[in-house]
Amino acid sequence: MSDTSPASAAPADFDAMTRDIAEVPAVEVIVTVAVNLMSAAAVKLGLSPQDEDGDKYKDLDEARKLVHALAGLLDASATEISSFHAAPLRDGLKSLQLAFREASIVPDEPGQGPGEKYTGPVYG
């Protein structure tokens, strides 16, 4: 039997992945997660550049969850990441919140939209 069976290869691969993630600074992980949340929210808001009509992937319920999670992450990490990283993320969050308000048939009251519990009311 060979030593290259899938069972024996798994621990080595896991060790390599753990070593790789251990070398990444926390700020980079936070920013990467935030960008992924932003991208997913934009798609769910119908803002995907690949979707010409904008409605193919639109799902406001899912977008609300993603925007809210992004706002919570940015609020929780505000003291951990520099303003160099935080400022563009906050701008992106506000843009998503405004896009959500515009996409909603019945917009939330100011302060009640996704993530506004963390950011305060967002006005256009």
Tab-separated table of C-alpha atoms in Angstrom:
chain	number	residue	atom	x	y	z
A	1	MET	CA	0.000	0.000	0.000
A	2	SER	CA	1.245	3.478	-0.855
A	3	ASP	CA	1.881	6.338	1.612
A	4	THR	CA	0.076	8.715	-0.759
A	5	SER	CA	-3.419	7.540	0.095
A	6	PRO	CA	-6.000	10.304	0.662
A	7	ALA	CA	-6.143	9.538	4.388
A	8	SER	CA	-2.408	10.047	4.875
A	9	ALA	CA	-2.306	13.178	2.670
A	10	ALA	CA	-5.035	15.022	4.586
A	11	PRO	CA	-3.041	15.858	7.755
A	12	ALA	CA	-0.150	17.300	5.726
A	13	ASP	CA	-2.532	19.484	3.694
A	14	PHE	CA	-4.311	20.661	6.849
A	15	ASP	CA	-0.974	21.517	8.462
A	16	ALA	CA	0.001	23.558	5.397
A	17	MET	CA	-3.316	25.421	5.433
A	18	THR	CA	-2.986	26.124	9.158
A	19	ARG	CA	0.537	27.400	8.669
A	20	ASP	CA	-0.626	29.628	5.795
A	21	ILE	CA	-3.500	31.184	7.763
A	22	ALA	CA	-1.247	31.660	10.798
A	23	GLU	CA	0.953	33.943	8.703
A	24	VAL	CA	-1.915	36.248	7.690
A	25	PRO	CA	-2.377	39.333	9.888
A	26	ALA	CA	-5.792	39.620	11.582
A	27	VAL	CA	-6.485	42.952	9.846
A	28	GLU	CA	-6.117	41.255	6.477
A	29	VAL	CA	-8.548	38.498	7.468
A	30	ILE	CA	-11.102	41.056	8.719
A	31	VAL	CA	-10.824	43.158	5.553
A	32	THR	CA	-11.106	40.078	3.329
A	33	VAL	CA	-14.257	38.922	5.114
A	34	ALA	CA	-15.717	42.439	4.874
A	35	VAL	CA	-15.034	42.618	1.131
A	36	ASN	CA	-16.637	39.193	0.645
A	37	LEU	CA	-19.742	40.333	2.562
A	38	MET	CA	-19.870	43.524	0.472
A	39	SER	CA	-19.583	41.617	-2.785
A	40	ALA	CA	-22.274	39.126	-1.815
A	41	ALA	CA	-24.602	41.914	-0.658
A	42	ALA	CA	-24.105	43.815	-3.912
A	43	VAL	CA	-25.065	40.736	-5.915
A	44	LYS	CA	-28.139	40.135	-3.739
A	45	LEU	CA	-29.125	43.800	-4.248
A	46	GLY	CA	-29.062	43.257	-8.005
A	47	LEU	CA	-25.901	45.310	-8.503
A	48	SER	CA	-23.899	42.566	-10.207
A	49	PRO	CA	-22.176	43.870	-13.358
A	50	GLN	CA	-22.612	40.455	-15.015
A	51	ASP	CA	-26.377	40.602	-14.533
A	52	GLU	CA	-27.650	43.111	-17.081
A	53	ASP	CA	-31.240	43.203	-15.853
A	54	GLY	CA	-30.159	43.218	-12.188
A	55	ASP	CA	-32.934	40.890	-11.059
A	56	LYS	CA	-31.441	37.483	-11.739
A	57	TYR	CA	-29.761	37.237	-8.313
A	58	LYS	CA	-31.737	39.905	-6.448
A	59	ASP	CA	-32.905	38.786	-3.015
A	60	LEU	CA	-33.508	41.597	-0.543
A	61	ASP	CA	-33.996	39.266	2.423
A	62	GLU	CA	-30.542	37.785	1.842
A	63	ALA	CA	-29.079	41.237	1.146
A	64	ARG	CA	-30.447	42.519	4.466
A	65	LYS	CA	-28.656	39.738	6.351
A	66	LEU	CA	-25.359	40.369	4.562
A	67	VAL	CA	-25.464	44.151	5.053
A	68	HIS	CA	-26.360	43.690	8.718
A	69	ALA	CA	-23.473	41.231	9.195
A	70	LEU	CA	-21.082	43.630	7.463
A	71	ALA	CA	-22.167	46.505	9.707
A	72	GLY	CA	-21.720	44.331	12.798
A	73	LEU	CA	-18.252	43.231	11.691
A	74	LEU	CA	-17.155	46.806	10.998
A	75	ASP	CA	-18.582	48.012	14.307
A	76	ALA	CA	-16.903	45.221	16.261
A	77	SER	CA	-13.551	45.662	14.526
A	78	ALA	CA	-13.462	49.468	14.468
A	79	THR	CA	-10.739	49.669	17.114
A	80	GLU	CA	-8.794	46.777	15.612
A	81	ILE	CA	-8.316	48.035	12.066
A	82	SER	CA	-6.855	51.378	11.079
A	83	SER	CA	-8.887	54.152	9.504
A	84	PHE	CA	-6.869	53.448	6.343
A	85	HIS	CA	-8.765	50.142	6.093
A	86	ALA	CA	-11.980	51.154	7.840
A	87	ALA	CA	-12.869	54.305	5.876
A	88	PRO	CA	-13.403	52.657	2.470
A	89	LEU	CA	-15.266	49.776	4.105
A	90	ARG	CA	-17.615	52.210	5.873
A	91	ASP	CA	-18.167	54.053	2.575
A	92	GLY	CA	-19.018	50.768	0.880
A	93	LEU	CA	-21.382	49.847	3.694
A	94	LYS	CA	-23.204	53.160	3.398
A	95	SER	CA	-23.525	52.690	-0.371
A	96	LEU	CA	-25.037	49.245	0.176
A	97	GLN	CA	-27.434	50.594	2.802
A	98	LEU	CA	-28.581	53.324	0.398
A	99	ALA	CA	-28.925	50.797	-2.435
A	100	PHE	CA	-31.015	48.599	-0.159
A	101	ARG	CA	-33.296	51.532	0.689
A	102	GLU	CA	-33.719	52.339	-3.024
A	103	ALA	CA	-34.409	48.708	-3.944
A	104	SER	CA	-37.052	48.252	-1.263
A	105	ILE	CA	-40.667	48.641	-2.320
A	106	VAL	CA	-41.510	49.777	1.211
A	107	PRO	CA	-38.334	51.362	2.617
A	108	ASP	CA	-37.488	50.896	6.290
A	109	GLU	CA	-37.853	53.850	8.619
A	110	PRO	CA	-34.559	55.716	9.146
A	111	GLY	CA	-32.564	53.787	11.722
A	112	GLN	CA	-34.408	50.524	11.013
A	113	GLY	CA	-32.612	49.479	7.804
A	114	PRO	CA	-29.992	46.758	7.631
A	115	GLY	CA	-26.998	47.541	9.805
A	116	GLU	CA	-28.416	50.868	10.981
A	117	LYS	CA	-28.489	49.503	14.512
A	118	TYR	CA	-24.677	49.813	14.304
A	119	THR	CA	-24.255	52.827	12.008
A	120	GLY	CA	-27.204	54.981	12.904
A	121	PRO	CA	-29.729	56.192	10.323
A	122	VAL	CA	-28.531	56.404	6.742
A	123	TYR	CA	-29.924	59.166	4.553
A	124	GLY	CA	-29.470	59.647	0.802
